């Protein structure tokens, strides 16, 4: 290991010995790629021909007027191929996998978004692909599983632990320690052992680089605040990194407040006081854990933010007060989503809607001269089961019941 | 770490004078219950086990396979705490005259405070620790504390480990080297082949410590294969599998077949 | 009416007298907009900030190699906001609606794609919005209905006739004849009375303009053939229009072959011999009708191609032999979709998959020196109910049955 | 179209000598069945109806509201064809001594061949046609054929129609002008107000033909309102509604309340 990958006290690579050579190889490949101008060129070329980079910036004309405060801009990662910023990371790691001459990729997924992105990348690059997904999430997110399987990926339902994201990560590591020779583990966020946090942030930095330039082009100045939701932290790192050198730009990370502060049912590691520093899943950061260090159950309306840990780089930036952390509760998030759909025709993912909720709240107290920028990390149209449940749509339930009856009859008759 | 000889290493070398190969077994503390653990240890010691790994359960046992994974989860679900694990370990070291090691993940140490954890190990008679997610580069505090307390930090060799790294790991270890016989997590099969023989001789060449070999050992035949090639045969998941299938009472007969 | 809008014998404006002034107004507004350079600029600006125009061209590396014939390129209209080329048309008509100072829009929808696009546009522009959709389609396409309603649109299930697209069109006209003063009817394809065919084609021409330039940039030459699926004909008109002056480029429109030639269950108006010239829904073209002129039931695996009529401009181009028409059958279409998903990570809508099916078939017989271009009019991820049924996924059915049971229990308990 | 006076116009003018206002009713041929149509026409004529629209059903009746729409669909579902409609119309013109018009959509004419269609109308005694989706600009063939056959092409005035266009429509019409009293499709309510009065007088000013007023007429009161302002009151959907509610036998009493 050339560099232990610490950000003040956070980060590191707490990995089983058997993976040490694999991480060495990965770090070397990553560092060489970073040094190789052509790699980034190839990456941008791929993202602009296979996905639609640069993604645009959209101004929320109606809501800016309605709220009557800051002028609100949105970075449109939802327009990426497969519907979220996850595409940036997987395509980058896909190129790296090719560079390392590996032929198989594995990944964990919670919401399913990263699983679909990885399966897509694997189809595009011709890799074999296995996706680990908590059995609980497999149930919640069948549409994503369906598409992963159509892409040729094997989706393994993880029945261990809480059957959600963290268990899928553990399981992916278990696969990797067996198959490291031909397999690359495409970690989905800016977490995990070094070099993942830094490498994933690097691929996602394309968001921030574009956004800064676009805001300057569009408004002639920098936004006053930049909002991003924080699950593992990759979309936040992506957009924030464009503004790290701009001290006047306030960066706001929005975590899953779930049922609220003190409820014990949330996934706010930095905004609330329930988390403490620990080491798990290969890295040191703030975790929602008990005093023994056992990870706790988390809750969020959005599967993609429902995670016990957080990027070590963000933990560092939190302590260094370079990023402010807030949490948005489930009800405010659903409200912000519905408001954005209703008045702007944009469908932010429930994850992204956390950033919208906080931005709307703060915009009110700001001046119309101020611009703010929200990272719309993904679109919700694939999460219709979750969204329909979140807004309690009775017609949706009827539709599902009718559809099920039709399937049942079909079974009977043939 | 300079090469002090730990009590653990001494005990192993002494036991080896009498036996071709030693047997190390593994239990997860609190699974299926602390009482059952006590009974199983008793049976194992009586059956002739030479040393034991006591795993303090952790919610994210990244390097463990399905059997031990489930044991961890069940122990926690039944309410097992680190405090209870310490209490049980203390009782075991007092009652049974074989070396005991802790096996657990780094967060357990970290949350207790690494120094406090190690000092308490010392206090209750634990002779060494295996922390599979703590490479030496990340564990200086731990290594220092273990060294100060004259406890054995055991590290792992794998078929993927290059020889220079084996020597580095050896330099940071005490007690013995835990050599895994194949890639993958605990509890899966290994083909005991000539390839394995070559690998084990490489392991031997790169350590001055006794060599334990684990992952996949499940029969007298497997143990016999290791005779002359290693100092300790480690039986991990298989004991738990037997216990789950045949009850706690099935453990002793199983161990007896191994040491026969 | 300034111009009757005929393309040889096809087209016209067969409208109820009460709409004559409304069509006059629309035609005037449309012609003025066409003459106003700023209008097109504003349109492009909107499409590049709200959607992600220019959409990229992706080369199908794996399938080109696998098929071993022509080099296959894809125009990525699926990356548009709301997931299809329909966005181009609705945003254009939205600008026109604003220009005419109308405050309400109505639209018909079959697959739901145009309905979602229109509802989105209405949310963005702040218009009231009513969407007419055959009751049969409402049932099949509940996810789209859900999103339309979330956007604030009123979705009216049309229980008349065959309860599909053509009936929704009739119903939209019935609304319009009552509310023409404040309402614009956003027709979704290049059909209907003049000036719709021409106007919709104009907005969609952005596809072809971009694509021609992109192909030249990318390959240094023009593609040999260009493929587009044909429902009403708007995406086809859009991409074809970029190549009308290039006589060496062969344009191929692909209709819904359904269960095949002679089956009577298809929607191939130009590729098969079952259609005849008629006048309905306000325009003259080839219709699938009986000898009395009654419209017949059509069938396609894709709701968006399942329509009795076809753009009068395409009927003209068909007769003039400027566009070749083919039909792809349901089974080939599903196969082409699955192949594209599996080997390229792209998820073409079932509609678009018609173009892919025909292109794959023809690519085989072409030389690797030849490039062909497929218009990927939309993505299928929102049509998961249809796609899961088309590929007969048993796990999907189980999931729906389980979900329905959970909803039923919920109802019982509270 | 030069202003020949059609038989239709002559009949209307003659009837008007005896009555303040005439009544025109509407049925959809084949709904609920051809036999029922025959019975209804008989009842209507006996009740005093002065002229009738016979709608040939079409699968896409774009300008019709829910009631007539459904009637079209049901007639087609029951198998009604254009041929049967012609046969029924021929029988009606023979049996009943009032003028009959066809109302249908252009595709019906187009698919029969416009000239053939018009000539057959002439042959079977139909006196005029209303084709709501055929503006004069699209219908030169049709107008020419109607003119040749001395049949009346009836066009529609709406509250949205500018006066110059009214005059244009008048120039292309014969028989009478069909003035719709409000926006929208057939079968919805209209408020019979002074606004309507103004509109009707504008209509009158822009045509030399008798004026029929339709859409929403459903009671003797409505008919009375039109007395002196129009020549013909058109009752469309309401008859079908009554028939659906009270059966074919209910039609005659309903009509009688209107002409009372
Ligand atoms: C749309 C979307 N946004 C955000 C996230 C959270 O991940 P991260 O914090 O790494 O951006 C996810 C994770 O699934 C996601 O799907
Ligand atoms: C994705 C997609 N492609 C194609 C079509 C067919 O329409 P058109 O022929 O107007 O492009 C539709 C219609 O719904 C569609 O949704």
Coordinates of N, CA, C and O in Angstrom, one line a residue, chain A residues 40 43-44 47-48 50-60 73-92 113-114 117 200-215 226-229 233-243 346-349 351-353 355-356 373-382, chain C residues 48-52 76 78-82 379 381:
Chain A
X40 N -8.2 10.2 -18.7 CA -9.3 11.2 -18.4 C -10.0 11.6 -19.7 O -11.2 11.7 -19.7
X43 N -12.2 8.8 -20.6 CA -13.3 8.8 -19.7 C -14.3 9.8 -20.1 O -15.5 9.5 -20.2
X44 N -13.9 11.0 -20.4 CA -14.8 12.1 -20.8 C -15.5 11.8 -22.1 O -16.7 12.0 -22.3
X47 N -18.1 9.2 -21.5 CA -19.3 9.8 -20.8 C -20.1 10.7 -21.7 O -21.3 11.0 -21.4
X48 N -19.4 11.3 -22.7 CA -20.2 12.2 -23.6 C -20.8 11.5 -24.7 O -21.6 12.0 -25.4
X50 N -21.7 7.9 -24.4 CA -22.5 6.8 -23.9 C -23.6 7.3 -22.9 O -24.7 6.9 -22.9
X51 N -23.2 8.3 -22.1 CA -24.1 9.0 -21.3 C -24.2 10.4 -21.9 O -23.7 10.6 -23.0
X52 N -24.8 11.4 -21.2 CA -24.9 12.7 -21.9 C -24.2 13.8 -21.2 O -24.8 14.9 -21.0
X53 N -23.0 13.5 -20.9 CA -22.2 14.6 -20.3 C -21.8 15.6 -21.4 O -21.5 15.1 -22.5
X54 N -21.6 16.9 -21.1 CA -21.9 17.5 -19.8 C -23.4 17.5 -19.5 O -24.2 17.9 -20.4
X55 N -23.9 17.1 -18.3 CA -25.3 17.3 -18.0 C -25.5 18.8 -17.8 O -24.7 19.5 -17.3
X56 N -26.8 19.2 -18.1 CA -27.1 20.6 -18.0 C -27.3 21.1 -16.5 O -27.4 20.3 -15.6
X57 N -27.4 22.4 -16.4 CA -27.9 23.1 -15.2 C -29.3 23.7 -15.6 O -29.4 24.3 -16.6
X58 N -30.3 23.4 -14.8 CA -31.6 23.9 -15.0 C -31.9 24.9 -13.9 O -31.7 24.6 -12.7
X59 N -32.5 26.0 -14.3 CA -33.0 27.0 -13.2 C -34.4 26.7 -12.9 O -35.2 26.4 -13.8
X60 N -34.7 26.6 -11.6 CA -36.1 26.4 -11.2 C -36.8 27.7 -11.1 O -36.9 28.4 -10.1
X73 N -30.7 26.8 -8.8 CA -30.2 26.1 -10.0 C -30.0 24.6 -9.6 O -29.8 24.3 -8.5
X74 N -30.2 23.8 -10.6 CA -30.1 22.3 -10.4 C -29.1 21.7 -11.4 O -29.3 21.9 -12.6
X75 N -28.2 20.9 -10.8 CA -27.3 20.2 -11.7 C -27.9 18.8 -12.0 O -28.3 18.1 -11.1
X76 N -28.1 18.5 -13.3 CA -29.0 17.5 -13.7 C -28.3 16.1 -13.9 O -28.3 15.5 -15.0
X77 N -27.9 15.5 -12.8 CA -27.3 14.2 -13.0 C -28.3 13.1 -13.3 O -28.0 12.0 -13.6
X78 N -29.6 13.5 -13.1 CA -30.7 12.5 -13.4 C -30.7 12.2 -14.9 O -31.3 11.2 -15.3
X79 N -30.1 13.1 -15.7 CA -30.2 12.9 -17.1 C -29.1 11.9 -17.6 O -29.1 11.4 -18.8
X80 N -28.2 11.5 -16.7 CA -27.2 10.4 -17.1 C -27.9 9.2 -17.5 O -29.0 8.8 -17.1
X81 N -27.2 8.4 -18.4 CA -27.7 7.1 -18.7 C -27.8 6.3 -17.5 O -26.9 6.3 -16.6
X82 N -28.9 5.6 -17.3 CA -29.3 4.8 -16.2 C -29.9 5.7 -15.0 O -30.2 5.2 -14.0
X83 N -29.9 7.0 -15.2 CA -30.7 7.8 -14.3 C -30.1 8.4 -13.1 O -30.8 8.9 -12.2
X84 N -28.8 8.3 -12.9 CA -28.2 8.9 -11.7 C -26.7 9.1 -11.9 O -26.1 8.6 -12.9
X85 N -26.1 9.8 -11.0 CA -24.6 10.1 -11.0 C -23.8 8.8 -10.9 O -22.7 8.8 -11.2
X86 N -24.5 7.7 -10.5 CA -23.7 6.4 -10.3 C -23.0 6.1 -11.6 O -22.0 5.4 -11.6
X87 N -23.6 6.5 -12.7 CA -23.0 6.2 -14.0 C -21.5 6.7 -14.1 O -20.7 6.0 -14.7
X88 N -21.3 7.8 -13.6 CA -19.9 8.4 -13.7 C -18.9 7.5 -13.0 O -17.9 7.2 -13.6
X89 N -19.2 7.0 -11.9 CA -18.3 6.1 -11.1 C -18.1 4.8 -11.8 O -17.0 4.3 -12.0
X90 N -19.2 4.2 -12.2 CA -19.1 2.8 -12.8 C -18.3 2.8 -14.1 O -17.6 1.9 -14.4
X91 N -18.6 3.9 -14.9 CA -17.9 3.9 -16.2 C -16.4 4.1 -16.0 O -15.6 3.5 -16.7
X92 N -16.0 5.0 -15.0 CA -14.6 5.2 -14.7 C -14.0 3.9 -14.2 O -12.9 3.5 -14.7
X113 N -29.8 1.3 -7.8 CA -29.3 2.3 -8.8 C -27.8 1.9 -9.2 O -27.5 1.9 -10.3
X114 N -27.0 1.7 -8.2 CA -25.6 1.4 -8.5 C -25.5 0.0 -9.1 O -24.7 -0.3 -10.0
X117 N -26.4 0.5 -12.7 CA -25.3 1.2 -13.4 C -24.2 0.2 -13.6 O -23.6 0.2 -14.7
X200 N -13.4 7.1 -6.3 CA -14.8 7.4 -6.6 C -15.1 8.9 -6.7 O -15.7 9.4 -7.6
X201 N -14.5 9.6 -5.7 CA -14.6 11.1 -5.7 C -14.0 11.7 -7.0 O -14.5 12.6 -7.5
X202 N -12.9 11.1 -7.4 CA -12.3 11.6 -8.6 C -13.2 11.4 -9.8 O -13.4 12.4 -10.6
X203 N -13.7 10.2 -10.0 CA -14.7 10.0 -11.1 C -15.9 11.0 -11.0 O -16.3 11.5 -12.0
X204 N -16.4 11.2 -9.8 CA -17.5 12.0 -9.7 C -17.2 13.5 -9.8 O -18.1 14.3 -9.9
X205 N -15.9 13.8 -9.7 CA -15.5 15.3 -9.7 C -15.9 15.9 -11.0 O -16.0 17.1 -11.1
X206 N -16.2 15.1 -12.0 CA -16.7 15.6 -13.3 C -17.9 16.5 -13.1 O -18.1 17.5 -13.8
X207 N -18.7 16.1 -12.1 CA -20.0 16.9 -11.8 C -19.6 18.3 -11.4 O -20.1 19.3 -11.9
X208 N -18.7 18.4 -10.4 CA -18.3 19.7 -9.9 C -17.6 20.6 -10.9 O -17.8 21.8 -10.9
X209 N -16.7 20.0 -11.6 CA -15.9 20.7 -12.6 C -16.9 21.4 -13.6 O -16.8 22.5 -13.9
X210 N -17.8 20.5 -14.1 CA -18.8 21.1 -15.1 C -19.7 22.2 -14.4 O -19.9 23.2 -15.0
X211 N -20.1 21.9 -13.2 CA -21.1 22.7 -12.6 C -20.5 24.1 -12.3 O -21.2 25.1 -12.5
X212 N -19.3 24.2 -11.9 CA -18.7 25.5 -11.6 C -18.6 26.3 -12.8 O -19.0 27.5 -12.8
X213 N -18.2 25.7 -13.9 CA -18.0 26.4 -15.2 C -19.4 26.9 -15.7 O -19.6 28.0 -16.1
X214 N -20.4 26.0 -15.6 CA -21.7 26.3 -16.0 C -22.4 27.4 -15.3 O -23.0 28.3 -15.8
X215 N -22.1 27.4 -13.9 CA -22.7 28.5 -13.1 C -22.1 29.8 -13.5 O -22.8 30.8 -13.6
X226 N -24.0 25.3 -2.2 CA -24.2 24.1 -3.0 C -24.7 23.0 -2.1 O -24.2 22.7 -1.0
X227 N -25.8 22.3 -2.5 CA -26.5 21.3 -1.7 C -26.4 19.9 -2.4 O -26.6 19.8 -3.6
X228 N -26.1 18.9 -1.6 CA -26.1 17.6 -2.1 C -26.5 16.6 -1.0 O -26.2 16.8 0.1
X229 N -27.2 15.6 -1.4 CA -27.6 14.6 -0.4 C -26.4 13.7 -0.2 O -25.5 13.6 -1.0
X233 N -21.7 9.3 0.0 CA -21.1 10.6 -0.1 C -20.5 10.9 -1.5 O -19.9 11.9 -1.7
X234 N -20.8 10.0 -2.5 CA -20.1 10.2 -3.8 C -20.7 11.3 -4.6 O -19.9 12.1 -5.2
X235 N -22.0 11.5 -4.6 CA -22.5 12.6 -5.4 C -22.1 14.0 -4.8 O -21.8 15.0 -5.4
X236 N -22.1 14.0 -3.4 CA -21.7 15.2 -2.7 C -20.3 15.5 -3.0 O -19.9 16.6 -3.4
X237 N -19.4 14.5 -2.8 CA -18.0 14.8 -3.2 C -17.8 15.2 -4.6 O -17.0 16.1 -4.9
X238 N -18.6 14.7 -5.5 CA -18.5 15.0 -6.9 C -18.8 16.5 -7.1 O -18.0 17.2 -7.7
X239 N -19.9 17.0 -6.6 CA -20.2 18.4 -6.9 C -19.4 19.3 -6.0 O -18.9 20.3 -6.5
X240 N -19.2 18.9 -4.7 CA -18.4 19.8 -3.8 C -17.0 20.1 -4.4 O -16.5 21.2 -4.2
X241 N -16.4 19.0 -4.9 CA -15.0 19.1 -5.3 C -14.8 20.2 -6.3 O -13.7 20.8 -6.4
X242 N -15.8 20.6 -7.1 CA -15.7 21.7 -8.0 C -15.5 23.1 -7.3 O -15.1 24.1 -7.9
X243 N -15.8 23.1 -6.0 CA -15.9 24.4 -5.3 C -14.9 24.4 -4.0 O -15.0 25.4 -3.2
X346 N -39.6 18.3 -12.8 CA -38.4 17.4 -12.6 C -38.8 16.4 -11.5 O -39.6 16.7 -10.6
X347 N -38.3 15.2 -11.7 CA -38.6 14.1 -10.7 C -37.4 13.7 -10.0 O -36.7 12.7 -10.3
X348 N -37.0 14.4 -8.9 CA -35.8 14.0 -8.2 C -36.0 12.7 -7.5 O -37.0 12.4 -6.9
X349 N -34.9 11.9 -7.5 CA -34.9 10.6 -6.7 C -35.2 11.0 -5.2 O -34.9 12.2 -4.8
X351 N -33.5 10.2 -2.8 CA -32.2 10.5 -2.3 C -32.0 12.0 -2.6 O -31.7 12.8 -1.6
X352 N -32.0 12.4 -3.8 CA -31.7 13.8 -4.2 C -32.7 14.7 -3.5 O -32.3 15.9 -3.2
X353 N -33.9 14.3 -3.3 CA -34.9 15.2 -2.7 C -34.5 15.7 -1.3 O -35.1 16.7 -0.9
X355 N -31.6 16.9 -0.7 CA -30.9 18.1 -1.0 C -31.9 19.2 -1.3 O -31.8 20.4 -0.9
X356 N -32.9 18.9 -2.1 CA -34.0 19.9 -2.5 C -34.7 20.4 -1.2 O -34.9 21.6 -1.1
X373 N -27.2 26.1 -5.7 CA -27.1 25.0 -6.7 C -27.4 23.7 -5.9 O -26.8 23.5 -4.9
X374 N -28.3 23.0 -6.5 CA -28.6 21.6 -5.9 C -28.1 20.6 -6.9 O -28.4 20.6 -8.1
X375 N -27.5 19.5 -6.3 CA -27.2 18.4 -7.1 C -28.3 17.4 -7.2 O -28.7 16.8 -6.2
X376 N -28.9 17.3 -8.4 CA -30.0 16.3 -8.5 C -29.3 15.0 -8.9 O -29.1 14.7 -10.1
X377 N -29.0 14.2 -7.9 CA -28.2 13.0 -8.2 C -28.9 12.0 -9.0 O -28.2 11.2 -9.7
X378 N -30.2 12.0 -9.0 CA -30.9 10.9 -9.8 C -32.3 11.2 -10.0 O -32.9 12.1 -9.4
X379 N -33.0 10.4 -10.9 CA -34.4 10.6 -11.1 C -35.1 9.5 -10.4 O -34.6 8.4 -10.2
X380 N -36.4 9.7 -10.1 CA -37.2 8.8 -9.2 C -38.1 7.9 -10.1 O -38.7 7.1 -9.5
X381 N -38.1 8.1 -11.4 CA -39.1 7.4 -12.1 C -39.0 5.9 -12.0 O -39.9 5.1 -12.2
X382 N -37.8 5.4 -11.8 CA -37.6 3.9 -11.6 C -38.0 3.5 -10.2 O -38.2 2.3 -10.0
Chain C
X48 N -31.5 22.5 -24.2 CA -30.2 22.2 -23.7 C -30.0 22.5 -22.3 O -29.0 22.1 -21.7
X49 N -30.9 23.2 -21.6 CA -30.8 23.4 -20.2 C -31.8 22.6 -19.4 O -31.6 22.3 -18.3
X50 N -33.0 22.3 -20.0 CA -34.0 21.5 -19.3 C -33.9 20.1 -19.7 O -34.2 19.2 -18.8
X51 N -33.6 19.8 -20.9 CA -33.3 18.4 -21.3 C -31.8 18.4 -21.6 O -31.1 19.4 -21.3
X52 N -31.3 17.3 -22.2 CA -29.9 17.4 -22.4 C -29.5 17.3 -23.9 O -28.6 16.6 -24.3
X76 N -29.3 9.0 -29.3 CA -29.8 8.7 -28.0 C -30.9 9.6 -27.5 O -30.8 10.3 -26.5
X78 N -33.3 8.6 -26.0 CA -33.7 8.1 -24.6 C -33.2 8.9 -23.5 O -33.6 8.8 -22.4
X79 N -32.1 9.7 -23.8 CA -31.5 10.5 -22.7 C -32.2 11.8 -22.5 O -31.9 12.5 -21.5
X80 N -33.2 12.1 -23.3 CA -34.0 13.3 -23.1 C -34.7 13.2 -21.7 O -35.0 12.2 -21.2
X81 N -34.9 14.4 -21.1 CA -35.7 14.5 -19.9 C -37.1 13.8 -20.3 O -37.7 14.1 -21.3
X82 N -37.6 13.0 -19.3 CA -38.8 12.2 -19.5 C -38.6 11.0 -20.4 O -39.5 10.2 -20.6
X379 N -36.5 5.3 -23.9 CA -36.0 4.2 -23.0 C -37.2 3.4 -22.5 O -38.2 4.0 -22.3
X381 N -37.3 1.8 -19.5 CA -37.3 1.5 -18.1 C -38.6 1.9 -17.4 O -38.9 1.3 -16.3

